[in-house]
Structure formats: structure tokens, C-alpha cells
GROMACS .gro file of C-alpha atoms in nm:
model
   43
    1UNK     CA    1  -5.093 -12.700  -0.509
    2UNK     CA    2  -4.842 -12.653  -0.745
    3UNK     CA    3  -4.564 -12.802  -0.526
    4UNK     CA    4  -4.777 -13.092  -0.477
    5UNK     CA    5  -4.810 -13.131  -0.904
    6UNK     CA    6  -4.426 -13.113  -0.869
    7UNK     CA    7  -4.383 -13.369  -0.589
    8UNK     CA    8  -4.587 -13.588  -0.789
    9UNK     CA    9  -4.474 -13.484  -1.119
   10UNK     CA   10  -4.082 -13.637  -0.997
   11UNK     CA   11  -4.228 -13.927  -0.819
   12UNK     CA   12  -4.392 -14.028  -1.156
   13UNK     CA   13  -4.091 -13.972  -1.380
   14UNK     CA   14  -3.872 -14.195  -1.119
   15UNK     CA   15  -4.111 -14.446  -1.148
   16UNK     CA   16  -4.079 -14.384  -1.572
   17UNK     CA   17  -4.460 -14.238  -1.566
   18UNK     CA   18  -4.466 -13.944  -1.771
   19UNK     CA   19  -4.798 -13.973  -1.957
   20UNK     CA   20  -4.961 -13.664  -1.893
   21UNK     CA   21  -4.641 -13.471  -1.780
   22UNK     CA   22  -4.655 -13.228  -2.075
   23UNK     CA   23  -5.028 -13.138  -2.042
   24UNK     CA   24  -4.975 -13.089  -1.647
   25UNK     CA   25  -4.650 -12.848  -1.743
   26UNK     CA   26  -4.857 -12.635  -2.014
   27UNK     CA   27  -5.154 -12.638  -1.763
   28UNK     CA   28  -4.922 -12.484  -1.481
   29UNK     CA   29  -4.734 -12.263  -1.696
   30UNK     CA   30  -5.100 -12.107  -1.814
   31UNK     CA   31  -5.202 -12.048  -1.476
   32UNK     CA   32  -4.856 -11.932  -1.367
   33UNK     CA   33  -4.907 -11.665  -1.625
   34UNK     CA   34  -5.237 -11.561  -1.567
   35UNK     CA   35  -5.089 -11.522  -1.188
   36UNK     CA   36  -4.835 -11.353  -1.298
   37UNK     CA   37  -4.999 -11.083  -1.519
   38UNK     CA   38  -5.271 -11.027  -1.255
   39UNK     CA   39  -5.028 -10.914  -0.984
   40UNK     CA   40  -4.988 -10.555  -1.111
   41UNK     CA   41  -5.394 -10.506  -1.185
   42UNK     CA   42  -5.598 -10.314  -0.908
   43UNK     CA   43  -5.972 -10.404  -0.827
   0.00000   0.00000   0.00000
């Protein structure tokens, strides 16, 4: 998933889209995070 937001992301932006592009980055970089902070948490 997130390689496809980046595939599209750069397709966009070469095309001189980039409404959106910040939202999608913050959204990632959230998730990313939360990823990130559950990897050292047992169940």
C-alpha cells in the first residue's frame, strides 16, 4: 500500500498534481509511526 501511495504520489507531481500530497505524507508518516512504535510491544 504504501508503495502504491508513492507510485502515485510521483506520477501526480510529474503530471504537476500535488493537491492532496501533504495530507497523504502526514497520513503515512502517522501510520508509519504507529507501525513503528508497535513493533517492540508483546500481545
Amino acid at each position: 500500500m504504501i508503495a502504491a501511495v508513492s507510485r502515485v504520489m510521483v506520477m501526480e507531481d510529474s503530471l504537476g498534481v500535488s493537491t492532496g500530497h501533504q495530507n497523504t505524507l502526514a497520513m503515512v508518516e502517522h501510520f508509519l509511526a504507529k507501525l513503528e512504535g508497535s513493533a517492540g510491544i508483546e500481545s
